[in-house]
XYZ file of C-alpha atoms in Angstrom:
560
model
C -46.215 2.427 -29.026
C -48.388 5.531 -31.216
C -51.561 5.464 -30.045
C -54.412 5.859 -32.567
C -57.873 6.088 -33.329
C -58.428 3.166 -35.210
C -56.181 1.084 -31.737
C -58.693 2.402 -29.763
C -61.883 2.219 -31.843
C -64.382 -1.182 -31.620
C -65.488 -1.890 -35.485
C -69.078 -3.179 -36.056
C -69.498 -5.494 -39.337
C -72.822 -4.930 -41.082
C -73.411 -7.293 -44.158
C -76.124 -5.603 -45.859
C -78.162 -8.047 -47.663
C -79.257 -9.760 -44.105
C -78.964 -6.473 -41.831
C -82.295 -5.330 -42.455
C -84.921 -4.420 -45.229
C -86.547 -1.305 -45.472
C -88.565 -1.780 -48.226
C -89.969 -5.442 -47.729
C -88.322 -7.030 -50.891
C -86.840 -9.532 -48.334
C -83.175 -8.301 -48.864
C -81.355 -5.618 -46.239
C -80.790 -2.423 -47.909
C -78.884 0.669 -47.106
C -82.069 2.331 -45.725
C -82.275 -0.514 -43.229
C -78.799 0.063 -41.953
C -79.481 3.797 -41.763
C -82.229 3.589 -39.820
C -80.499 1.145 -37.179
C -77.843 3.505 -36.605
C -79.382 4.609 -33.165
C -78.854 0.988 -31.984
C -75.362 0.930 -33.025
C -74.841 4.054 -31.323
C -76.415 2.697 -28.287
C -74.186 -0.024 -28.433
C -71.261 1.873 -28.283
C -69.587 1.227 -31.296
C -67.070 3.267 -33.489
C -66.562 2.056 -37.186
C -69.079 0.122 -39.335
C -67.162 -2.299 -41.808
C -69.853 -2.468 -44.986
C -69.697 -5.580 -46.437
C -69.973 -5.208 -50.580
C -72.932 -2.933 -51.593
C -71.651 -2.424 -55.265
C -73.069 -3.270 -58.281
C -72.813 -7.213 -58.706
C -74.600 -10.188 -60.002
C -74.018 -11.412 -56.498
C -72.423 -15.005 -57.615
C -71.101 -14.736 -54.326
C -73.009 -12.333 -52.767
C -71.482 -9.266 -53.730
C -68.121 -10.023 -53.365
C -68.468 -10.475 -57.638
C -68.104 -6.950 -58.347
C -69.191 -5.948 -61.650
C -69.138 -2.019 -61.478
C -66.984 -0.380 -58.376
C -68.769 2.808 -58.846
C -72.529 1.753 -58.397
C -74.462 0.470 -55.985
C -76.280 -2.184 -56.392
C -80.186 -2.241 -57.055
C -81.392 -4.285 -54.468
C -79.224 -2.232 -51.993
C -80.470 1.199 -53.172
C -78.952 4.614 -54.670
C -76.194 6.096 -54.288
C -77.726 8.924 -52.999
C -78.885 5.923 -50.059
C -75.445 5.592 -49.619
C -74.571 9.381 -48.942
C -77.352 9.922 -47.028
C -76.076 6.432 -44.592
C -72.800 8.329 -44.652
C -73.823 11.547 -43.938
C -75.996 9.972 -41.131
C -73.377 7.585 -39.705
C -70.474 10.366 -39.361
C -73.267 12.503 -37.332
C -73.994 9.729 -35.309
C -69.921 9.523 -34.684
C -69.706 6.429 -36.584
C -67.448 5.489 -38.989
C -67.604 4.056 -42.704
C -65.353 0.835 -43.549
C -65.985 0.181 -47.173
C -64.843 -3.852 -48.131
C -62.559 -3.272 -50.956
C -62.802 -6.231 -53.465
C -59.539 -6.480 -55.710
C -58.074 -9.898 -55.947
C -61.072 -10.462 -58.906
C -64.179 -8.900 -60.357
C -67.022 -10.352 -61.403
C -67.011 -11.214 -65.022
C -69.900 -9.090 -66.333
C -67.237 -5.889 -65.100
C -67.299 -3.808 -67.975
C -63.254 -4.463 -67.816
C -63.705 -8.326 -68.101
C -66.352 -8.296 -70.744
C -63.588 -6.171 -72.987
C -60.885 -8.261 -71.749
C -62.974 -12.066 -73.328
C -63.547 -10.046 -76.405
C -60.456 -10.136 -78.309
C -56.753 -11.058 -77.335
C -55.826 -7.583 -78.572
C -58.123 -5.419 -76.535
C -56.754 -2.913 -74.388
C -58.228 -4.609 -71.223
C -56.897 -7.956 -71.724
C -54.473 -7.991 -69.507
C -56.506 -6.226 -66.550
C -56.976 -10.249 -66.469
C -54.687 -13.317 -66.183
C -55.276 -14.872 -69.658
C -52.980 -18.906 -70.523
C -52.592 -21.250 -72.965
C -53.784 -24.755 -71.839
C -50.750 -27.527 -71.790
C -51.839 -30.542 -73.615
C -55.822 -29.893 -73.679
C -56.079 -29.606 -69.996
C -55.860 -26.039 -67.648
C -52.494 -24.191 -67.578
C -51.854 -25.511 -63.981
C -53.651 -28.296 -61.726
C -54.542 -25.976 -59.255
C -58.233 -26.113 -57.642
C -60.536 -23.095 -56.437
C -61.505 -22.171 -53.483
C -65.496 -22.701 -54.047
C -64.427 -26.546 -56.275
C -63.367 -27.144 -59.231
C -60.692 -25.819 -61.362
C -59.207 -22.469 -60.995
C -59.186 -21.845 -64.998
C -61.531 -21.815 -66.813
C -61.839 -22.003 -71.081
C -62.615 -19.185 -73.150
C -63.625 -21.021 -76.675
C -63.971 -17.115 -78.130
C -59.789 -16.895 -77.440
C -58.835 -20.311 -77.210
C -56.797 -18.967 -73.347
C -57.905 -20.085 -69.783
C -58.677 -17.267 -67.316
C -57.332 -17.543 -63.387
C -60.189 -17.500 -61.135
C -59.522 -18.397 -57.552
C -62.630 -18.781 -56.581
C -65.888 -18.885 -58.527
C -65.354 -18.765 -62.205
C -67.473 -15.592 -62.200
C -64.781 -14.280 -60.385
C -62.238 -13.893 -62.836
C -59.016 -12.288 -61.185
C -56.950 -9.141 -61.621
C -53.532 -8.850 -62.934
C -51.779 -6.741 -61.003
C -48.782 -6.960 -62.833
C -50.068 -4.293 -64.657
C -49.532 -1.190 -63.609
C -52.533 0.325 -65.718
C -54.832 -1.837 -63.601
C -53.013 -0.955 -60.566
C -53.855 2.827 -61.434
C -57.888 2.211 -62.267
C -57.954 0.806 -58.513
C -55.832 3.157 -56.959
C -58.455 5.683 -59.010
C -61.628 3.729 -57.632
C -60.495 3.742 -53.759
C -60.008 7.676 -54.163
C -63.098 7.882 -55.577
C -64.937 6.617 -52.439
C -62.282 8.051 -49.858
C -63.058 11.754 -51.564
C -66.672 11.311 -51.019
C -66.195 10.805 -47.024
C -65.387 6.770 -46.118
C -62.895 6.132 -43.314
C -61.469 3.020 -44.923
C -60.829 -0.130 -46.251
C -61.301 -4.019 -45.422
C -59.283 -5.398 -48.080
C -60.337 -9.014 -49.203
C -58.165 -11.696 -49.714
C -55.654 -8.721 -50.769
C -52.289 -11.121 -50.147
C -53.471 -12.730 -52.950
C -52.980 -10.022 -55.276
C -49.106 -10.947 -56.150
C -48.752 -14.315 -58.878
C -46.080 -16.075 -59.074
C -45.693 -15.728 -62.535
C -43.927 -19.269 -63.475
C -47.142 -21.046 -62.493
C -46.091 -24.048 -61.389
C -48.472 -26.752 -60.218
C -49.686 -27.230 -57.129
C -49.230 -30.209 -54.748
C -52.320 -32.978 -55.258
C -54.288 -32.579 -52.257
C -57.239 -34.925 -51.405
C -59.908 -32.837 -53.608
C -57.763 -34.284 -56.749
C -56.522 -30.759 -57.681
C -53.069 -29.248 -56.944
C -52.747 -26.679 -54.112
C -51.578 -23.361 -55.572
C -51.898 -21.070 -52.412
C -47.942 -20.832 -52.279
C -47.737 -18.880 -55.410
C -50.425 -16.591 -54.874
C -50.587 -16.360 -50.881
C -48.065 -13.764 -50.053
C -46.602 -13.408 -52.978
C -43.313 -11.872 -54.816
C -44.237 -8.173 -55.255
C -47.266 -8.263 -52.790
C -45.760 -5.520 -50.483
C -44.572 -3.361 -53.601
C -47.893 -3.519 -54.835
C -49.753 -2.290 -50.949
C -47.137 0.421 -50.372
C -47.422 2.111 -53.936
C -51.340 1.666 -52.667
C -50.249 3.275 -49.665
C -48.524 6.247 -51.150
C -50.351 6.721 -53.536
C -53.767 6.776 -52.248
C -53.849 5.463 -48.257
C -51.080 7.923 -47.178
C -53.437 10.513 -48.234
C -56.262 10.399 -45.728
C -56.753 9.520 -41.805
C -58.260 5.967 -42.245
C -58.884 2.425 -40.766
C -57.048 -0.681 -42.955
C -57.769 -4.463 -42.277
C -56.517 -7.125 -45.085
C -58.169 -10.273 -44.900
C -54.981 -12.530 -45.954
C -55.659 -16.352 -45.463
C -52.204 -18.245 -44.747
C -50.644 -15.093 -43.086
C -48.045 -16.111 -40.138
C -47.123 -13.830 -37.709
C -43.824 -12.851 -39.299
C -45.685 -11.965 -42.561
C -48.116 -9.688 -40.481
C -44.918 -7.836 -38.986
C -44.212 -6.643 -42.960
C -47.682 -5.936 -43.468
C -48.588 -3.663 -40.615
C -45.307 -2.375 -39.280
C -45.531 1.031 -38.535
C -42.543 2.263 -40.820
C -43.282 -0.116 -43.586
C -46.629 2.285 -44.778
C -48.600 -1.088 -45.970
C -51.801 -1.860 -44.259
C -52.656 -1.412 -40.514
C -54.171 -4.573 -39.658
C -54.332 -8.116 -40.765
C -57.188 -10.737 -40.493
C -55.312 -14.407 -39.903
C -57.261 -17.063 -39.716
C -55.430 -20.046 -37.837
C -58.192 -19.106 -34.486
C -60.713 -19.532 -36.793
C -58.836 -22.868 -38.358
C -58.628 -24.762 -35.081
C -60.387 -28.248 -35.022
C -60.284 -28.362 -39.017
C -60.524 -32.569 -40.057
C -59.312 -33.582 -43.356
C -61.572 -31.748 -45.613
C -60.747 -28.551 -43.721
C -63.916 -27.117 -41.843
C -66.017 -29.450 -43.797
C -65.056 -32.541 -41.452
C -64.903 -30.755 -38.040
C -62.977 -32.374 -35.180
C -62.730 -31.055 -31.698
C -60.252 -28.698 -30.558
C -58.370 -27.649 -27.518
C -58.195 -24.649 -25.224
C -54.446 -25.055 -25.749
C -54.097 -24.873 -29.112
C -56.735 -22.065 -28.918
C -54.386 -20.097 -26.432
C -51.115 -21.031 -28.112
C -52.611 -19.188 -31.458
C -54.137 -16.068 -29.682
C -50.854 -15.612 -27.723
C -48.110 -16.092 -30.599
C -50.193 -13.293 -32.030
C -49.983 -11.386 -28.857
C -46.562 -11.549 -28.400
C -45.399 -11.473 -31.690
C -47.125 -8.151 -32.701
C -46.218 -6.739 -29.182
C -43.634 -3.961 -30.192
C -44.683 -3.639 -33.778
C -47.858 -4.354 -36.137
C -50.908 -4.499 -34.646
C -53.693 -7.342 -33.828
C -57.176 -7.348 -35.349
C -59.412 -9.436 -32.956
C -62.310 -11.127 -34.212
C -64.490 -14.660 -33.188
C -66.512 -14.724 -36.289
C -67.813 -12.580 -39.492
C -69.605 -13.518 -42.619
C -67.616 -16.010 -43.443
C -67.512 -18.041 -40.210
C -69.941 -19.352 -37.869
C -72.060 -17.827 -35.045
C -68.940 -17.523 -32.482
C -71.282 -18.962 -29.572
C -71.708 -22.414 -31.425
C -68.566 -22.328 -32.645
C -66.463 -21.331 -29.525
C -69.010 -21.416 -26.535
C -72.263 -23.217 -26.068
C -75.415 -22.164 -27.734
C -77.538 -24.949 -25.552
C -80.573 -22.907 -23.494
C -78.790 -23.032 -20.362
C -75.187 -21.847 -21.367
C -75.561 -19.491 -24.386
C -76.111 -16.505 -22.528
C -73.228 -16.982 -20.272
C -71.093 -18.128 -22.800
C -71.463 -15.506 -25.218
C -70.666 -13.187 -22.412
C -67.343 -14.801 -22.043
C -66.233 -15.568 -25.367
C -66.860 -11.429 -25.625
C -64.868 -10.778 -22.520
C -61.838 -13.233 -23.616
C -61.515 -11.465 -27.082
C -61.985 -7.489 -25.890
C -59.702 -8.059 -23.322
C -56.653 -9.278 -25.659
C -54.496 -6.358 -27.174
C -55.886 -4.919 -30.804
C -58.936 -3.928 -32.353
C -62.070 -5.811 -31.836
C -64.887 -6.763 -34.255
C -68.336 -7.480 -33.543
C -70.183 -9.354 -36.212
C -73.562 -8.268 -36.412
C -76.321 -10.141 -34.385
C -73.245 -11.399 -32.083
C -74.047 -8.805 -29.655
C -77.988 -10.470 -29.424
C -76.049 -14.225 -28.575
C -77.314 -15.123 -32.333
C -76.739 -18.500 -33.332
C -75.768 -21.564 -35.655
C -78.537 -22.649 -37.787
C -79.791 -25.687 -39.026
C -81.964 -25.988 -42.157
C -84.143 -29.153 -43.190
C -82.819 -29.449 -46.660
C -79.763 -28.351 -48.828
C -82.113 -26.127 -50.849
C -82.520 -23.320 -48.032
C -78.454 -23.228 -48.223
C -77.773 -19.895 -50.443
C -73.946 -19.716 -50.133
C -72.153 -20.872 -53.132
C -69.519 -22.417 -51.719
C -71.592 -24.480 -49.407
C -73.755 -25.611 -52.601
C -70.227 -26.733 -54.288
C -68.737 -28.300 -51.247
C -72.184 -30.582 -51.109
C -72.125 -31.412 -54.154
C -68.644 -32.275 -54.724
C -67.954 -34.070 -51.653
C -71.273 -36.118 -52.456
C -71.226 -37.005 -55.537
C -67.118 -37.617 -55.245
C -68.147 -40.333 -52.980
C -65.755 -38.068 -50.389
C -68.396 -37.699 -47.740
C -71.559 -38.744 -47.130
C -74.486 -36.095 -46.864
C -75.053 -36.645 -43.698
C -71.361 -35.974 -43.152
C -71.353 -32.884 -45.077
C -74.326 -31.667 -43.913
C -72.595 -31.319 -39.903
C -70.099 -29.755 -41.265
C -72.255 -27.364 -42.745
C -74.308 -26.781 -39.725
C -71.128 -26.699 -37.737
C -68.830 -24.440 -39.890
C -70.844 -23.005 -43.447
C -70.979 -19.852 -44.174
C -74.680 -19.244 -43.930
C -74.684 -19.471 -40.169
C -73.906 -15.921 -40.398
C -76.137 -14.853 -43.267
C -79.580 -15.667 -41.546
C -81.180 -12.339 -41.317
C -80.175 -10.670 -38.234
C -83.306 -10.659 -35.851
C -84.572 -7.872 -34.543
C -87.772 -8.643 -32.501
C -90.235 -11.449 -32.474
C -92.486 -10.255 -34.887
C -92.475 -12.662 -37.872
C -88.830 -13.257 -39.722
C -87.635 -11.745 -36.665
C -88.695 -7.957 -38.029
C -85.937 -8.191 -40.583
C -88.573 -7.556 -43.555
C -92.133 -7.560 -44.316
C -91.619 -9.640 -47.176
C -90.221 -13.354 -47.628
C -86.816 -12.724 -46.918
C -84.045 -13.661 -49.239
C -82.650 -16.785 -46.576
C -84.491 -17.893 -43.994
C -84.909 -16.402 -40.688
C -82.661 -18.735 -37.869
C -86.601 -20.416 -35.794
C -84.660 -19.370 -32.536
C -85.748 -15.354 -33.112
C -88.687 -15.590 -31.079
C -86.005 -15.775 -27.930
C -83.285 -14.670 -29.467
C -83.593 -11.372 -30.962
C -82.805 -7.472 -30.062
C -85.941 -6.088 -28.751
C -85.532 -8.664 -26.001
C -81.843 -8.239 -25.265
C -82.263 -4.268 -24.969
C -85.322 -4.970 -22.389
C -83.052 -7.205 -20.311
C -80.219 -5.294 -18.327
C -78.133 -9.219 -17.959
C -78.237 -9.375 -21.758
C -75.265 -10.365 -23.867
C -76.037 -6.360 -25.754
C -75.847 -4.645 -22.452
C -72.455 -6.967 -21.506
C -70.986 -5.502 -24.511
C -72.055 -2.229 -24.194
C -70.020 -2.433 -21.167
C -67.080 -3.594 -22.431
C -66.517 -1.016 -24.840
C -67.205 1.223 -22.017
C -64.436 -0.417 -20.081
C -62.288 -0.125 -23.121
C -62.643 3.475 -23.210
C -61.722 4.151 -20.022
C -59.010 2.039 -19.578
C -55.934 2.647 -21.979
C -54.558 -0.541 -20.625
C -57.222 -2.597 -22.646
C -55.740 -1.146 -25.508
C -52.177 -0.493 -25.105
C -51.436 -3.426 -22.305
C -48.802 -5.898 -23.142
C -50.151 -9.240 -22.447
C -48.663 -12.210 -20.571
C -50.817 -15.998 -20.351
C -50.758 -17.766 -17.574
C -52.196 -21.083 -16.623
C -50.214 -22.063 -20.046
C -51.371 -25.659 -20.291
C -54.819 -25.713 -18.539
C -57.084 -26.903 -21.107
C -60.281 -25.301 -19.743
C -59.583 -21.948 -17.856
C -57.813 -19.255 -20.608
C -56.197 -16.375 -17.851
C -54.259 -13.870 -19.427
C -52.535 -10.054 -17.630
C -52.160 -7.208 -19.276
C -50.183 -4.209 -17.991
C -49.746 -0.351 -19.384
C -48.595 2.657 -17.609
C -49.098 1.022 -13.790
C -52.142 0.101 -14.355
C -52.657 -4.024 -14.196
C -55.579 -6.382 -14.516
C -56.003 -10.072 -15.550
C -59.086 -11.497 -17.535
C -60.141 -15.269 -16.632
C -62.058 -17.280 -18.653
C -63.647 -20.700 -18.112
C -64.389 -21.911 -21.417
C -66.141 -25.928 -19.668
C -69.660 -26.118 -18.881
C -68.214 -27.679 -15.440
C -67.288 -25.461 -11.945
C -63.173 -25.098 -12.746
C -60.739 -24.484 -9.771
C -58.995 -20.873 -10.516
C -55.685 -20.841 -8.682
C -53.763 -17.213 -9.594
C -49.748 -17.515 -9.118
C -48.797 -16.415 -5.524
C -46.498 -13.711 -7.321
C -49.512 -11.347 -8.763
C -51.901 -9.935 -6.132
C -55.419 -8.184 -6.046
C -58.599 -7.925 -4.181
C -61.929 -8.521 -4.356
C -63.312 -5.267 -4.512
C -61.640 -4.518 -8.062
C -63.223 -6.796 -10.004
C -64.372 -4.818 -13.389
C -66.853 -6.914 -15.375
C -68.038 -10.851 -14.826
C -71.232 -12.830 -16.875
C -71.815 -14.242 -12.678
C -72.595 -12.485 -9.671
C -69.464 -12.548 -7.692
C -69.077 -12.387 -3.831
C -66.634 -9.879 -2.901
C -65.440 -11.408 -0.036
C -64.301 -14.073 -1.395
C -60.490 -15.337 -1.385
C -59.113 -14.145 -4.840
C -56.182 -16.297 -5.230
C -57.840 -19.592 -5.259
C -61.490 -19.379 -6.373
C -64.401 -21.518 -8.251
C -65.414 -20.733 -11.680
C -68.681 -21.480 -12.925
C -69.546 -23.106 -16.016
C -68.517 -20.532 -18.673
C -67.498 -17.759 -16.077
C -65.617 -14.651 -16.825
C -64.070 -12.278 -14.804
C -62.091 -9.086 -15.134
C -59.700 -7.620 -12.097
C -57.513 -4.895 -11.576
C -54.481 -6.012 -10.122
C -52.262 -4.575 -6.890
């Protein structure tokens, strides 16, 4: 196994627009997230991954990019951005920049060439088709509803979008477009950034038959299996890699929805000079109902485990694990995985933190995460911002699909603006996020829930973390450990061992609100007196082979 920075380093996301606001406009800015970088640093963190701050119309909140080399207004300068750099590296922190090239947004300067003419130079920066009998070239649906094409009466062609249809996408069949990206990412790697987050970049390779899709229940086909993974996907991320990645000493994490484990083996191998890390999503999958996340079900510890540990075990000697509960796509991980009730979030939180930095690979902490933030639950549909909660209401409703109060628990339960309620920093009002009226409303919990209060309390969920990532740093094993489960089928305690260079421990993790029975296998031994970390106060004395767990307990020991 090499051992690495980026192995060893704990990443911090920061989405911008609900970080924090500087100027009182009631968006987050790059100022904000400059001036919070003593708190990060306090924290103990290593790498900030910065969600989108380029220029964009923000159809989907920045993830539209419309110019690659700007930042956008609302965010600040560019000289905001140097300075945050400039700052952060001082500070020993990293930069992460989220690298957006599955699609632009379609006021790009590229696009707006591209719909002009079918002979423009930049057409085919784009994935331009003749419709088939009136209708769209294929049946295939996007991801935020609807179809995936959409009609350009100028040209009389259909453009691919795979998600909003202001989110035209990127040919990169062309190796002229290949070339203004690989330009673009050395662009921001020569002015000082550490890295890239890649967004849905295993979507990047077409099939380029396009065949429908299988009808699914939305009424359009399912195209994911000819652009997930697709033909020349790693040709395209190693001539990346060589020709730009190769270059510089960075961090690389591609987000790649549909990614098995095999897949992630091609992708991150360490001779196959691709990516470093991927972002699956089958953890964050578990408990999907028919409509996907939209119709949650529950889920079990056991499927929970079998995911995390096929991921374990099948990046073990090669590849490497990116380990995450939530980000700004997914819900607060305590209401998600724990228990964000009064009497359990605290102690739940702490656990859920404990069973993810313990597992082999790099962890990410989604900001407010470390505070115990939490779901949220608006009054009405209109305080949603997230376009592809808007869509999903509206086309399950008025499909007749779901009812609104059914789509409205899924929201609560799963959307994606559980995560984008500014992140709250005291109890002043809108949590001290802004002075203004901020862009999404402020979750009512802040008043408790917020990180003046969890720096003032040494049992906080902040201080927890803090030392975790101390433990991590001092004990190679938390990085480089190979891990073995045990207590396989037990559907409410998740145990797991890792091991590195002699050194031993096991991490146990009670994920009931009930007292659980902990029995460890007669074969491992250890004592009391090395336990590491646990959310409980723990008697010492205690017999450690056979033990009772309270409700969301977590405990760390070094083993004989």
């Amino acid at each position: 196994m090499v051992r690495a920075w980026w192995k060893e380093c704990v990443v911090y996301q920061v989405y911008p627009r609900s970080f924090r606001d500087s100027d009182g406009d009631g968006v987050g800015d790059i100022r904000g997230i400059t001036e919070k970088l003593g708190y990060l640093q306090n924290l103990g963190i290593d790498v900030i991954w910065l969600s989108p701050v380029y220029q964009s119309p923000n159809d989907d909140n920045g993830y539209d990019i419309s110019d690659y080399q700007a930042i956008l207004g609302e965010f600040g300068t560019m000289e905001d951005f140097d300075e945050l750099l400039e700052q952060a590296h001082q500070h020993d922190i990293k930069i992460m920049m989220d690298l957006v090239v599955n699609h632009t947004s379609d006021e790009h300067r590229w696009f707006i060439e591209a719909k002009s003419s079918k002979d423009n130079p930049y057409r085919d920066f784009y994935i331009w088709k003749q419709g088939k009998d009136g209708q769209p070239p294929t049946n295939w649906g996007a991801a935020f509803g609807g179809s995936a094409w959409e009609y350009d009466e100028s040209t009389d062609e259909y453009y691919l979008h795979l998600f909003s249809k202001k989110q035209p996408d990127l040919n990169w069949e062309n190796p002229r477009l290949r070339k203004a990206v690989q330009e673009m990412m050395t662009f921001w790697l020569d002015k000082g950034v550490d890295g890239f987050r890649m967004d849905v970049i295993n979507f990047i390779s077409k099939d380029q038959s396009f065949p429908d899709g299988e009808v699914n229940d939305t009424g359009y086909g399912d195209g994911s299996p000819y652009y997930m993974n697709g033909p020349r996907i790693h040709e395209f991320l190693h001539e990346v890699n060589q020709n730009v990645l190769s270059k510089y000493d960075l961090i690389t994490v591609g987000e790649m929805p549909g990614v098995n484990v095999e897949q992630a083996k091609l992708y991150t191998g360490e001779d196959r000079d691709e990516l470093q890390m991927v972002f699956h999503f089958e953890h964050v999958d578990v408990g999907n109902g028919k409509f996907g996340k939209w119709t949650p079900q529950p889920w079990k510890l056991t499927d929970l485990k079998a995911i995390f540990s096929k991921w374990q075990n099948g990046l073990e000697e090669d590849g490497w694990n990116s380990l995450y509960w939530s980000n700004h796509d997914q819900p607060r991980a305590i209401s998600r995985f724990g228990n964000d009730s009064e009497a359990y979030r605290v102690v739940s939180g702490k656990m859920l933190a404990t069973c993810l930095h313990l597992l082999k690979g790099t962890p990410y902490i989604y900001q407010g995460e470390e505070m115990g933030m939490t779901n949220v639950e608006f009054q009405s549909i209109d305080d949603y911002r997230d376009i592809e909660t808007l869509n999903a209401f509206n086309d399950f409703t008025e499909k007749g699909l779901l009812t609104e109060e059914e789509i409205r628990k899924g929201i609560h339960e799963r959307g994606r603006d559980n995560a984008r309620t500014p992140v709250q920093w005291s109890a002043e009002p809108h949590g001290g996020f802004t002075t203004g009226e901020p862009w999404i409303s402020v979750n009512p919990n802040y008043k408790t829930i917020n990180a003046e209060q969890a720096m003032l309390d040494p049992d906080s969920i902040f201080h927890y973390y803090k030392k975790l990532i101390q433990l991590r740093k001092e004990h190679p094993v938390i990085v480089y450990g190979n891990y073995q489960l045990i207590l396989e089928n037990d559907e409410h305690i998740y145990a797991y061992i890792r091991e590195f260079n002699g050194e031993k421990l096991v991490a146990i993790c009670n994920f009931s609100e009930e007292n659980r029975t902990f029995e460890l296998p007669e074969a491992i031994q250890f004592n009391s007196e090395k336990l590491l970390i646990s959310n409980y106060e723990v008697n010492v004395d205690e017999n450690v082979q056979s033990f009772e767990l309270k409700p969301y307990e977590a405990r760390v020991y070094q083993l004989y």
